[in-house]
Amino acid sequence: MSIYKPGRPTKYDPSTGIGTKPPASAGEYRIRDSQGDIVYIGETNNLQRRTNEHIRSGKLVTGAGPHSTIEYKVASADSTSATRRAHEQQKIAQHKPALNKSRGGEGRPAGK
């Protein structure tokens, strides 16, 4: 069984509010630039918190003009931080996003 349901991720545009805001749940996310290219892939135990952190840091560009969007998938309840990080590493290797400075999976284990 996969840790993510098949199908396309849920989209959210923080600049316009279009789409569904990420929940405070574990999952994987992708940041897309204004051209639609994936520029960052990450994994977190709280999609809502992580989205807000990326907005504050400027990695998720908001406001008028060219801006970023976020796509996410909520992980199944039986996933672990290790299984989510392994999946993140596969997606980083597949898409080679420009803003990922490493191959992924170096985050703190959930709950630490």
PDB file of N, CA and C in Angstrom:
ATOM      1  N   MET A   1       0.838  -1.186   0.000  1.00  0.00           N
ATOM      2  CA  MET A   1       0.000   0.000   0.000  1.00  0.00           C
ATOM      3  C   MET A   1       0.882   1.249   0.000  1.00  0.00           C
ATOM      4  N   SER A   2       0.510   2.200  -0.817  1.00  0.00           N
ATOM      5  CA  SER A   2       1.267   3.442  -0.924  1.00  0.00           C
ATOM      6  C   SER A   2       0.925   4.380   0.229  1.00  0.00           C
ATOM      7  N   ILE A   3       1.877   5.233   0.550  1.00  0.00           N
ATOM      8  CA  ILE A   3       1.603   6.204   1.616  1.00  0.00           C
ATOM      9  C   ILE A   3       0.793   7.395   1.098  1.00  0.00           C
ATOM     10  N   TYR A   4       0.689   7.532  -0.237  1.00  0.00           N
ATOM     11  CA  TYR A   4      -0.103   8.594  -0.840  1.00  0.00           C
ATOM     12  C   TYR A   4      -1.120   7.984  -1.792  1.00  0.00           C
ATOM     13  N   LYS A   5      -2.328   8.539  -1.803  1.00  0.00           N
ATOM     14  CA  LYS A   5      -3.356   8.072  -2.725  1.00  0.00           C
ATOM     15  C   LYS A   5      -2.937   8.410  -4.145  1.00  0.00           C
ATOM     16  N   PRO A   6      -3.294   7.549  -5.122  1.00  0.00           N
ATOM     17  CA  PRO A   6      -2.967   7.874  -6.508  1.00  0.00           C
ATOM     18  C   PRO A   6      -3.721   9.124  -6.965  1.00  0.00           C
ATOM     19  N   GLY A   7      -3.204   9.747  -7.979  1.00  0.00           N
ATOM     20  CA  GLY A   7      -3.857  10.934  -8.530  1.00  0.00           C
ATOM     21  C   GLY A   7      -3.027  12.175  -8.331  1.00  0.00           C
ATOM     22  N   ARG A   8      -3.523  13.241  -8.858  1.00  0.00           N
ATOM     23  CA  ARG A   8      -2.819  14.518  -8.809  1.00  0.00           C
ATOM     24  C   ARG A   8      -2.882  15.132  -7.414  1.00  0.00           C
ATOM     25  N   PRO A   9      -1.854  15.907  -7.060  1.00  0.00           N
ATOM     26  CA  PRO A   9      -1.873  16.582  -5.759  1.00  0.00           C
ATOM     27  C   PRO A   9      -2.911  17.712  -5.719  1.00  0.00           C
ATOM     28  N   THR A  10      -3.267  18.130  -4.526  1.00  0.00           N
ATOM     29  CA  THR A  10      -4.165  19.256  -4.308  1.00  0.00           C
ATOM     30  C   THR A  10      -3.373  20.543  -4.500  1.00  0.00           C
ATOM     31  N   LYS A  11      -3.963  21.507  -5.172  1.00  0.00           N
ATOM     32  CA  LYS A  11      -3.269  22.765  -5.469  1.00  0.00           C
ATOM     33  C   LYS A  11      -3.791  23.893  -4.590  1.00  0.00           C
ATOM     34  N   TYR A  12      -2.867  24.817  -4.277  1.00  0.00           N
ATOM     35  CA  TYR A  12      -3.239  26.019  -3.527  1.00  0.00           C
ATOM     36  C   TYR A  12      -2.351  27.177  -3.963  1.00  0.00           C
ATOM     37  N   ASP A  13      -2.982  28.311  -4.220  1.00  0.00           N
ATOM     38  CA  ASP A  13      -2.267  29.533  -4.581  1.00  0.00           C
ATOM     39  C   ASP A  13      -2.424  30.520  -3.425  1.00  0.00           C
ATOM     40  N   PRO A  14      -1.385  30.696  -2.606  1.00  0.00           N
ATOM     41  CA  PRO A  14      -1.520  31.583  -1.446  1.00  0.00           C
ATOM     42  C   PRO A  14      -1.702  33.056  -1.812  1.00  0.00           C
ATOM     43  N   SER A  15      -1.343  33.458  -3.024  1.00  0.00           N
ATOM     44  CA  SER A  15      -1.503  34.852  -3.433  1.00  0.00           C
ATOM     45  C   SER A  15      -2.960  35.196  -3.724  1.00  0.00           C
ATOM     46  N   THR A  16      -3.690  34.242  -4.310  1.00  0.00           N
ATOM     47  CA  THR A  16      -5.079  34.502  -4.691  1.00  0.00           C
ATOM     48  C   THR A  16      -6.078  33.808  -3.772  1.00  0.00           C
ATOM     49  N   GLY A  17      -5.611  32.819  -3.019  1.00  0.00           N
ATOM     50  CA  GLY A  17      -6.508  32.034  -2.176  1.00  0.00           C
ATOM     51  C   GLY A  17      -7.254  30.958  -2.945  1.00  0.00           C
ATOM     52  N   ILE A  18      -6.924  30.787  -4.218  1.00  0.00           N
ATOM     53  CA  ILE A  18      -7.595  29.777  -5.036  1.00  0.00           C
ATOM     54  C   ILE A  18      -7.051  28.397  -4.678  1.00  0.00           C
ATOM     55  N   GLY A  19      -7.951  27.453  -4.524  1.00  0.00           N
ATOM     56  CA  GLY A  19      -7.559  26.094  -4.171  1.00  0.00           C
ATOM     57  C   GLY A  19      -7.871  25.812  -2.716  1.00  0.00           C
ATOM     58  N   THR A  20      -7.310  24.728  -2.224  1.00  0.00           N
ATOM     59  CA  THR A  20      -7.547  24.305  -0.848  1.00  0.00           C
ATOM     60  C   THR A  20      -6.282  24.471  -0.026  1.00  0.00           C
ATOM     61  N   LYS A  21      -6.388  25.230   1.067  1.00  0.00           N
ATOM     62  CA  LYS A  21      -5.233  25.447   1.940  1.00  0.00           C
ATOM     63  C   LYS A  21      -4.746  24.115   2.489  1.00  0.00           C
ATOM     64  N   PRO A  22      -3.425  23.964   2.613  1.00  0.00           N
ATOM     65  CA  PRO A  22      -2.890  22.727   3.190  1.00  0.00           C
ATOM     66  C   PRO A  22      -3.346  22.546   4.637  1.00  0.00           C
ATOM     67  N   PRO A  23      -3.685  21.317   5.009  1.00  0.00           N
ATOM     68  CA  PRO A  23      -4.102  21.048   6.385  1.00  0.00           C
ATOM     69  C   PRO A  23      -2.894  20.874   7.300  1.00  0.00           C
ATOM     70  N   ALA A  24      -3.150  20.812   8.586  1.00  0.00           N
ATOM     71  CA  ALA A  24      -2.086  20.569   9.570  1.00  0.00           C
ATOM     72  C   ALA A  24      -1.862  19.062   9.677  1.00  0.00           C
ATOM     73  N   SER A  25      -1.528  18.439   8.549  1.00  0.00           N
ATOM     74  CA  SER A  25      -1.321  16.996   8.459  1.00  0.00           C
ATOM     75  C   SER A  25       0.026  16.713   7.821  1.00  0.00           C
ATOM     76  N   ALA A  26       0.522  15.498   8.010  1.00  0.00           N
ATOM     77  CA  ALA A  26       1.779  15.080   7.394  1.00  0.00           C
ATOM     78  C   ALA A  26       1.577  14.882   5.897  1.00  0.00           C
ATOM     79  N   GLY A  27       2.639  15.146   5.131  1.00  0.00           N
ATOM     80  CA  GLY A  27       2.541  14.924   3.698  1.00  0.00           C
ATOM     81  C   GLY A  27       3.742  15.433   2.933  1.00  0.00           C
ATOM     82  N   GLU A  28       3.604  15.347   1.621  1.00  0.00           N
ATOM     83  CA  GLU A  28       4.632  15.814   0.695  1.00  0.00           C
ATOM     84  C   GLU A  28       4.088  17.036  -0.034  1.00  0.00           C
ATOM     85  N   TYR A  29       4.984  17.970  -0.376  1.00  0.00           N
ATOM     86  CA  TYR A  29       4.545  19.161  -1.097  1.00  0.00           C
ATOM     87  C   TYR A  29       5.562  19.524  -2.166  1.00  0.00           C
ATOM     88  N   ARG A  30       5.078  20.277  -3.150  1.00  0.00           N
ATOM     89  CA  ARG A  30       5.918  20.784  -4.231  1.00  0.00           C
ATOM     90  C   ARG A  30       5.600  22.256  -4.415  1.00  0.00           C
ATOM     91  N   ILE A  31       6.633  23.051  -4.593  1.00  0.00           N
ATOM     92  CA  ILE A  31       6.447  24.469  -4.899  1.00  0.00           C
ATOM     93  C   ILE A  31       6.714  24.632  -6.391  1.00  0.00           C
ATOM     94  N   ARG A  32       5.779  25.283  -7.071  1.00  0.00           N
ATOM     95  CA  ARG A  32       5.929  25.562  -8.507  1.00  0.00           C
ATOM     96  C   ARG A  32       6.085  27.063  -8.706  1.00  0.00           C
ATOM     97  N   ASP A  33       6.973  27.445  -9.633  1.00  0.00           N
ATOM     98  CA  ASP A  33       7.162  28.863  -9.938  1.00  0.00           C
ATOM     99  C   ASP A  33       6.048  29.350 -10.864  1.00  0.00           C
ATOM    100  N   SER A  34       6.115  30.609 -11.273  1.00  0.00           N
ATOM    101  CA  SER A  34       5.053  31.190 -12.090  1.00  0.00           C
ATOM    102  C   SER A  34       4.946  30.549 -13.470  1.00  0.00           C
ATOM    103  N   GLN A  35       5.994  29.854 -13.922  1.00  0.00           N
ATOM    104  CA  GLN A  35       5.953  29.138 -15.191  1.00  0.00           C
ATOM    105  C   GLN A  35       5.403  27.717 -15.036  1.00  0.00           C
ATOM    106  N   GLY A  36       5.182  27.303 -13.794  1.00  0.00           N
ATOM    107  CA  GLY A  36       4.658  25.959 -13.546  1.00  0.00           C
ATOM    108  C   GLY A  36       5.720  24.903 -13.324  1.00  0.00           C
ATOM    109  N   ASP A  37       6.990  25.308 -13.275  1.00  0.00           N
ATOM    110  CA  ASP A  37       8.077  24.358 -13.048  1.00  0.00           C
ATOM    111  C   ASP A  37       8.205  24.050 -11.556  1.00  0.00           C
ATOM    112  N   ILE A  38       8.461  22.785 -11.222  1.00  0.00           N
ATOM    113  CA  ILE A  38       8.690  22.405  -9.834  1.00  0.00           C
ATOM    114  C   ILE A  38      10.058  22.935  -9.416  1.00  0.00           C
ATOM    115  N   VAL A  39      10.089  23.790  -8.379  1.00  0.00           N
ATOM    116  CA  VAL A  39      11.353  24.362  -7.917  1.00  0.00           C
ATOM    117  C   VAL A  39      11.773  23.822  -6.553  1.00  0.00           C
ATOM    118  N   TYR A  40      10.843  23.165  -5.839  1.00  0.00           N
ATOM    119  CA  TYR A  40      11.184  22.617  -4.521  1.00  0.00           C
ATOM    120  C   TYR A  40      10.225  21.486  -4.184  1.00  0.00           C
ATOM    121  N   ILE A  41      10.766  20.436  -3.594  1.00  0.00           N
ATOM    122  CA  ILE A  41       9.975  19.304  -3.104  1.00  0.00           C
ATOM    123  C   ILE A  41      10.355  19.080  -1.654  1.00  0.00           C
ATOM    124  N   GLY A  42       9.348  18.886  -0.810  1.00  0.00           N
ATOM    125  CA  GLY A  42       9.622  18.659   0.599  1.00  0.00           C
ATOM    126  C   GLY A  42       8.631  17.698   1.226  1.00  0.00           C
ATOM    127  N   GLU A  43       8.940  17.311   2.452  1.00  0.00           N
ATOM    128  CA  GLU A  43       8.126  16.405   3.262  1.00  0.00           C
ATOM    129  C   GLU A  43       8.036  17.024   4.638  1.00  0.00           C
ATOM    130  N   THR A  44       6.889  16.916   5.272  1.00  0.00           N
ATOM    131  CA  THR A  44       6.708  17.526   6.581  1.00  0.00           C
ATOM    132  C   THR A  44       5.662  16.777   7.385  1.00  0.00           C
ATOM    133  N   ASN A  45       5.678  17.006   8.692  1.00  0.00           N
ATOM    134  CA  ASN A  45       4.630  16.428   9.526  1.00  0.00           C
ATOM    135  C   ASN A  45       3.480  17.417   9.721  1.00  0.00           C
ATOM    136  N   ASN A  46       3.583  18.631   9.121  1.00  0.00           N
ATOM    137  CA  ASN A  46       2.522  19.620   9.206  1.00  0.00           C
ATOM    138  C   ASN A  46       2.567  20.511   7.961  1.00  0.00           C
ATOM    139  N   LEU A  47       1.754  20.187   6.967  1.00  0.00           N
ATOM    140  CA  LEU A  47       1.765  20.922   5.703  1.00  0.00           C
ATOM    141  C   LEU A  47       1.407  22.395   5.878  1.00  0.00           C
ATOM    142  N   GLN A  48       0.463  22.693   6.746  1.00  0.00           N
ATOM    143  CA  GLN A  48       0.042  24.068   6.977  1.00  0.00           C
ATOM    144  C   GLN A  48       1.191  24.914   7.533  1.00  0.00           C
ATOM    145  N   ARG A  49       1.847  24.425   8.576  1.00  0.00           N
ATOM    146  CA  ARG A  49       2.960  25.143   9.190  1.00  0.00           C
ATOM    147  C   ARG A  49       4.094  25.340   8.195  1.00  0.00           C
ATOM    148  N   ARG A  50       4.427  24.286   7.455  1.00  0.00           N
ATOM    149  CA  ARG A  50       5.553  24.352   6.521  1.00  0.00           C
ATOM    150  C   ARG A  50       5.271  25.332   5.391  1.00  0.00           C
ATOM    151  N   THR A  51       4.028  25.380   4.914  1.00  0.00           N
ATOM    152  CA  THR A  51       3.662  26.346   3.878  1.00  0.00           C
ATOM    153  C   THR A  51       3.901  27.767   4.380  1.00  0.00           C
ATOM    154  N   ASN A  52       3.437  28.053   5.595  1.00  0.00           N
ATOM    155  CA  ASN A  52       3.640  29.390   6.170  1.00  0.00           C
ATOM    156  C   ASN A  52       5.120  29.712   6.349  1.00  0.00           C
ATOM    157  N   GLU A  53       5.935  28.733   6.726  1.00  0.00           N
ATOM    158  CA  GLU A  53       7.381  28.957   6.860  1.00  0.00           C
ATOM    159  C   GLU A  53       7.992  29.320   5.507  1.00  0.00           C
ATOM    160  N   HIS A  54       7.568  28.632   4.439  1.00  0.00           N
ATOM    161  CA  HIS A  54       8.101  28.933   3.104  1.00  0.00           C
ATOM    162  C   HIS A  54       7.653  30.312   2.617  1.00  0.00           C
ATOM    163  N   ILE A  55       6.458  30.729   2.988  1.00  0.00           N
ATOM    164  CA  ILE A  55       6.011  32.079   2.623  1.00  0.00           C
ATOM    165  C   ILE A  55       6.886  33.111   3.334  1.00  0.00           C
ATOM    166  N   ARG A  56       7.113  32.941   4.637  1.00  0.00           N
ATOM    167  CA  ARG A  56       7.941  33.888   5.400  1.00  0.00           C
ATOM    168  C   ARG A  56       9.376  33.944   4.885  1.00  0.00           C
ATOM    169  N   SER A  57       9.928  32.792   4.477  1.00  0.00           N
ATOM    170  CA  SER A  57      11.321  32.760   4.019  1.00  0.00           C
ATOM    171  C   SER A  57      11.490  33.273   2.592  1.00  0.00           C
ATOM    172  N   GLY A  58      10.390  33.368   1.835  1.00  0.00           N
ATOM    173  CA  GLY A  58      10.477  33.821   0.454  1.00  0.00           C
ATOM    174  C   GLY A  58      10.643  32.700  -0.555  1.00  0.00           C
ATOM    175  N   LYS A  59      10.731  31.473  -0.107  1.00  0.00           N
ATOM    176  CA  LYS A  59      10.836  30.353  -1.047  1.00  0.00           C
ATOM    177  C   LYS A  59       9.519  30.161  -1.803  1.00  0.00           C
ATOM    178  N   LEU A  60       8.406  30.435  -1.137  1.00  0.00           N
ATOM    179  CA  LEU A  60       7.084  30.405  -1.762  1.00  0.00           C
ATOM    180  C   LEU A  60       6.700  31.863  -2.002  1.00  0.00           C
ATOM    181  N   VAL A  61       6.899  32.345  -3.227  1.00  0.00           N
ATOM    182  CA  VAL A  61       6.730  33.750  -3.585  1.00  0.00           C
ATOM    183  C   VAL A  61       5.242  34.077  -3.690  1.00  0.00           C
ATOM    184  N   THR A  62       4.813  35.120  -2.953  1.00  0.00           N
ATOM    185  CA  THR A  62       3.412  35.534  -2.978  1.00  0.00           C
ATOM    186  C   THR A  62       3.319  36.995  -3.384  1.00  0.00           C
ATOM    187  N   GLY A  63       2.106  37.469  -3.565  1.00  0.00           N
ATOM    188  CA  GLY A  63       1.887  38.873  -3.891  1.00  0.00           C
ATOM    189  C   GLY A  63       1.512  39.057  -5.342  1.00  0.00           C
ATOM    190  N   ALA A  64       1.454  40.339  -5.754  1.00  0.00           N
ATOM    191  CA  ALA A  64       1.113  40.669  -7.131  1.00  0.00           C
ATOM    192  C   ALA A  64       2.255  40.270  -8.055  1.00  0.00           C
ATOM    193  N   GLY A  65       1.922  40.039  -9.297  1.00  0.00           N
ATOM    194  CA  GLY A  65       2.934  39.661 -10.273  1.00  0.00           C
ATOM    195  C   GLY A  65       3.242  38.176 -10.222  1.00  0.00           C
ATOM    196  N   PRO A  66       4.377  37.779 -10.794  1.00  0.00           N
ATOM    197  CA  PRO A  66       4.717  36.347 -10.812  1.00  0.00           C
ATOM    198  C   PRO A  66       4.815  35.795  -9.386  1.00  0.00           C
ATOM    199  N   HIS A  67       4.154  34.702  -9.140  1.00  0.00           N
ATOM    200  CA  HIS A  67       4.181  34.116  -7.808  1.00  0.00           C
ATOM    201  C   HIS A  67       4.161  32.594  -7.895  1.00  0.00           C
ATOM    202  N   SER A  68       4.419  31.971  -6.774  1.00  0.00           N
ATOM    203  CA  SER A  68       4.496  30.516  -6.686  1.00  0.00           C
ATOM    204  C   SER A  68       3.172  29.938  -6.226  1.00  0.00           C
ATOM    205  N   THR A  69       3.015  28.657  -6.493  1.00  0.00           N
ATOM    206  CA  THR A  69       1.883  27.900  -5.968  1.00  0.00           C
ATOM    207  C   THR A  69       2.435  26.668  -5.267  1.00  0.00           C
ATOM    208  N   ILE A  70       1.597  26.056  -4.454  1.00  0.00           N
ATOM    209  CA  ILE A  70       2.010  24.848  -3.755  1.00  0.00           C
ATOM    210  C   ILE A  70       1.028  23.734  -4.095  1.00  0.00           C
ATOM    211  N   GLU A  71       1.564  22.536  -4.254  1.00  0.00           N
ATOM    212  CA  GLU A  71       0.764  21.341  -4.459  1.00  0.00           C
ATOM    213  C   GLU A  71       1.142  20.381  -3.348  1.00  0.00           C
ATOM    214  N   TYR A  72       0.186  19.636  -2.844  1.00  0.00           N
ATOM    215  CA  TYR A  72       0.493  18.739  -1.733  1.00  0.00           C
ATOM    216  C   TYR A  72      -0.369  17.491  -1.765  1.00  0.00           C
ATOM    217  N   LYS A  73       0.140  16.472  -1.095  1.00  0.00           N
ATOM    218  CA  LYS A  73      -0.608  15.244  -0.857  1.00  0.00           C
ATOM    219  C   LYS A  73      -0.486  14.913   0.619  1.00  0.00           C
ATOM    220  N   VAL A  74      -1.615  14.589   1.227  1.00  0.00           N
ATOM    221  CA  VAL A  74      -1.641  14.194   2.627  1.00  0.00           C
ATOM    222  C   VAL A  74      -1.257  12.721   2.703  1.00  0.00           C
ATOM    223  N   ALA A  75      -0.360  12.401   3.629  1.00  0.00           N
ATOM    224  CA  ALA A  75       0.111  11.027   3.804  1.00  0.00           C
ATOM    225  C   ALA A  75      -0.928  10.193   4.545  1.00  0.00           C
ATOM    226  N   SER A  76      -0.903   8.894   4.286  1.00  0.00           N
ATOM    227  CA  SER A  76      -1.809   7.995   5.000  1.00  0.00           C
ATOM    228  C   SER A  76      -1.425   7.945   6.476  1.00  0.00           C
ATOM    229  N   ALA A  77      -2.373   7.573   7.298  1.00  0.00           N
ATOM    230  CA  ALA A  77      -2.169   7.561   8.748  1.00  0.00           C
ATOM    231  C   ALA A  77      -1.094   6.561   9.172  1.00  0.00           C
ATOM    232  N   ASP A  78      -0.853   5.525   8.371  1.00  0.00           N
ATOM    233  CA  ASP A  78       0.155   4.529   8.754  1.00  0.00           C
ATOM    234  C   ASP A  78       1.548   4.852   8.223  1.00  0.00           C
ATOM    235  N   SER A  79       1.731   6.029   7.613  1.00  0.00           N
ATOM    236  CA  SER A  79       3.064   6.419   7.132  1.00  0.00           C
ATOM    237  C   SER A  79       3.934   6.823   8.310  1.00  0.00           C
ATOM    238  N   THR A  80       5.233   6.775   8.091  1.00  0.00           N
ATOM    239  CA  THR A  80       6.192   7.243   9.094  1.00  0.00           C
ATOM    240  C   THR A  80       7.047   8.333   8.462  1.00  0.00           C
ATOM    241  N   SER A  81       7.763   9.080   9.288  1.00  0.00           N
ATOM    242  CA  SER A  81       8.637  10.107   8.721  1.00  0.00           C
ATOM    243  C   SER A  81       9.689   9.468   7.819  1.00  0.00           C
ATOM    244  N   ALA A  82      10.131   8.268   8.146  1.00  0.00           N
ATOM    245  CA  ALA A  82      11.134   7.580   7.322  1.00  0.00           C
ATOM    246  C   ALA A  82      10.568   7.217   5.949  1.00  0.00           C
ATOM    247  N   THR A  83       9.333   6.709   5.897  1.00  0.00           N
ATOM    248  CA  THR A  83       8.752   6.342   4.598  1.00  0.00           C
ATOM    249  C   THR A  83       8.458   7.592   3.773  1.00  0.00           C
ATOM    250  N   ARG A  84       8.037   8.669   4.432  1.00  0.00           N
ATOM    251  CA  ARG A  84       7.786   9.909   3.698  1.00  0.00           C
ATOM    252  C   ARG A  84       9.088  10.502   3.162  1.00  0.00           C
ATOM    253  N   ARG A  85      10.158  10.438   3.946  1.00  0.00           N
ATOM    254  CA  ARG A  85      11.454  10.960   3.478  1.00  0.00           C
ATOM    255  C   ARG A  85      11.997  10.134   2.320  1.00  0.00           C
ATOM    256  N   ALA A  86      11.804   8.830   2.348  1.00  0.00           N
ATOM    257  CA  ALA A  86      12.255   7.985   1.235  1.00  0.00           C
ATOM    258  C   ALA A  86      11.508   8.360  -0.041  1.00  0.00           C
ATOM    259  N   HIS A  87      10.228   8.609   0.075  1.00  0.00           N
ATOM    260  CA  HIS A  87       9.429   9.029  -1.074  1.00  0.00           C
ATOM    261  C   HIS A  87       9.891  10.398  -1.573  1.00  0.00           C
ATOM    262  N   GLU A  88      10.183  11.299  -0.641  1.00  0.00           N
ATOM    263  CA  GLU A  88      10.694  12.630  -0.995  1.00  0.00           C
ATOM    264  C   GLU A  88      11.995  12.501  -1.793  1.00  0.00           C
ATOM    265  N   GLN A  89      12.894  11.643  -1.353  1.00  0.00           N
ATOM    266  CA  GLN A  89      14.166  11.445  -2.061  1.00  0.00           C
ATOM    267  C   GLN A  89      13.932  10.960  -3.489  1.00  0.00           C
ATOM    268  N   GLN A  90      12.976  10.050  -3.679  1.00  0.00           N
ATOM    269  CA  GLN A  90      12.665   9.560  -5.029  1.00  0.00           C
ATOM    270  C   GLN A  90      12.160  10.699  -5.914  1.00  0.00           C
ATOM    271  N   LYS A  91      11.298  11.532  -5.377  1.00  0.00           N
ATOM    272  CA  LYS A  91      10.730  12.628  -6.170  1.00  0.00           C
ATOM    273  C   LYS A  91      11.784  13.698  -6.483  1.00  0.00           C
ATOM    274  N   ILE A  92      12.678  13.968  -5.549  1.00  0.00           N
ATOM    275  CA  ILE A  92      13.756  14.930  -5.812  1.00  0.00           C
ATOM    276  C   ILE A  92      14.663  14.403  -6.920  1.00  0.00           C
ATOM    277  N   ALA A  93      15.001  13.121  -6.864  1.00  0.00           N
ATOM    278  CA  ALA A  93      15.839  12.520  -7.907  1.00  0.00           C
ATOM    279  C   ALA A  93      15.123  12.558  -9.263  1.00  0.00           C
ATOM    280  N   GLN A  94      13.826  12.362  -9.263  1.00  0.00           N
ATOM    281  CA  GLN A  94      13.046  12.349 -10.502  1.00  0.00           C
ATOM    282  C   GLN A  94      12.930  13.743 -11.122  1.00  0.00           C
ATOM    283  N   HIS A  95      12.625  14.758 -10.317  1.00  0.00           N
ATOM    284  CA  HIS A  95      12.340  16.097 -10.844  1.00  0.00           C
ATOM    285  C   HIS A  95      13.513  17.074 -10.795  1.00  0.00           C
ATOM    286  N   LYS A  96      14.507  16.829  -9.956  1.00  0.00           N
ATOM    287  CA  LYS A  96      15.687  17.694  -9.818  1.00  0.00           C
ATOM    288  C   LYS A  96      15.316  19.182  -9.660  1.00  0.00           C
ATOM    289  N   PRO A  97      14.530  19.518  -8.632  1.00  0.00           N
ATOM    290  CA  PRO A  97      14.109  20.914  -8.447  1.00  0.00           C
ATOM    291  C   PRO A  97      15.277  21.831  -8.094  1.00  0.00           C
ATOM    292  N   ALA A  98      15.239  23.045  -8.628  1.00  0.00           N
ATOM    293  CA  ALA A  98      16.349  23.991  -8.506  1.00  0.00           C
ATOM    294  C   ALA A  98      16.645  24.425  -7.070  1.00  0.00           C
ATOM    295  N   LEU A  99      15.623  24.545  -6.218  1.00  0.00           N
ATOM    296  CA  LEU A  99      15.846  25.071  -4.872  1.00  0.00           C
ATOM    297  C   LEU A  99      16.178  24.013  -3.826  1.00  0.00           C
ATOM    298  N   ASN A 100      16.094  22.737  -4.176  1.00  0.00           N
ATOM    299  CA  ASN A 100      16.514  21.697  -3.234  1.00  0.00           C
ATOM    300  C   ASN A 100      18.032  21.671  -3.224  1.00  0.00           C
ATOM    301  N   LYS A 101      18.620  21.959  -2.063  1.00  0.00           N
ATOM    302  CA  LYS A 101      20.076  22.022  -1.961  1.00  0.00           C
ATOM    303  C   LYS A 101      20.698  20.656  -1.699  1.00  0.00           C
ATOM    304  N   SER A 102      19.856  19.670  -1.396  1.00  0.00           N
ATOM    305  CA  SER A 102      20.362  18.323  -1.135  1.00  0.00           C
ATOM    306  C   SER A 102      19.413  17.322  -1.787  1.00  0.00           C
ATOM    307  N   ARG A 103      19.728  16.060  -1.637  1.00  0.00           N
ATOM    308  CA  ARG A 103      18.900  15.017  -2.238  1.00  0.00           C
ATOM    309  C   ARG A 103      17.668  14.711  -1.405  1.00  0.00           C
ATOM    310  N   GLY A 104      17.511  15.402  -0.273  1.00  0.00           N
ATOM    311  CA  GLY A 104      16.315  15.256   0.546  1.00  0.00           C
ATOM    312  C   GLY A 104      16.465  14.226   1.638  1.00  0.00           C
ATOM    313  N   GLY A 105      15.491  14.247   2.551  1.00  0.00           N
ATOM    314  CA  GLY A 105      15.450  13.257   3.603  1.00  0.00           C
ATOM    315  C   GLY A 105      16.301  13.552   4.821  1.00  0.00           C
ATOM    316  N   GLU A 106      16.849  14.770   4.924  1.00  0.00           N
ATOM    317  CA  GLU A 106      17.698  15.078   6.057  1.00  0.00           C
ATOM    318  C   GLU A 106      16.936  15.708   7.216  1.00  0.00           C
ATOM    319  N   GLY A 107      15.636  15.874   7.087  1.00  0.00           N
ATOM    320  CA  GLY A 107      14.846  16.530   8.122  1.00  0.00           C
ATOM    321  C   GLY A 107      14.835  15.775   9.422  1.00  0.00           C
ATOM    322  N   ARG A 108      14.391  16.439  10.471  1.00  0.00           N
ATOM    323  CA  ARG A 108      14.289  15.804  11.787  1.00  0.00           C
ATOM    324  C   ARG A 108      13.148  14.791  11.752  1.00  0.00           C
ATOM    325  N   PRO A 109      13.306  13.688  12.446  1.00  0.00           N
ATOM    326  CA  PRO A 109      12.185  12.751  12.551  1.00  0.00           C
ATOM    327  C   PRO A 109      11.006  13.439  13.227  1.00  0.00           C
ATOM    328  N   ALA A 110       9.807  13.079  12.830  1.00  0.00           N
ATOM    329  CA  ALA A 110       8.605  13.671  13.410  1.00  0.00           C
ATOM    330  C   ALA A 110       8.610  13.498  14.925  1.00  0.00           C
ATOM    331  N   GLY A 111       8.139  14.527  15.615  1.00  0.00           N
ATOM    332  CA  GLY A 111       8.045  14.461  17.062  1.00  0.00           C
ATOM    333  C   GLY A 111       9.320  14.816  17.799  1.00  0.00           C
ATOM    334  N   LYS A 112      10.327  15.254  17.110  1.00  0.00           N
ATOM    335  CA  LYS A 112      11.598  15.608  17.764  1.00  0.00           C
ATOM    336  C   LYS A 112      11.818  17.092  17.672  1.00  0.00           C
TER     337      LYS A 112
END
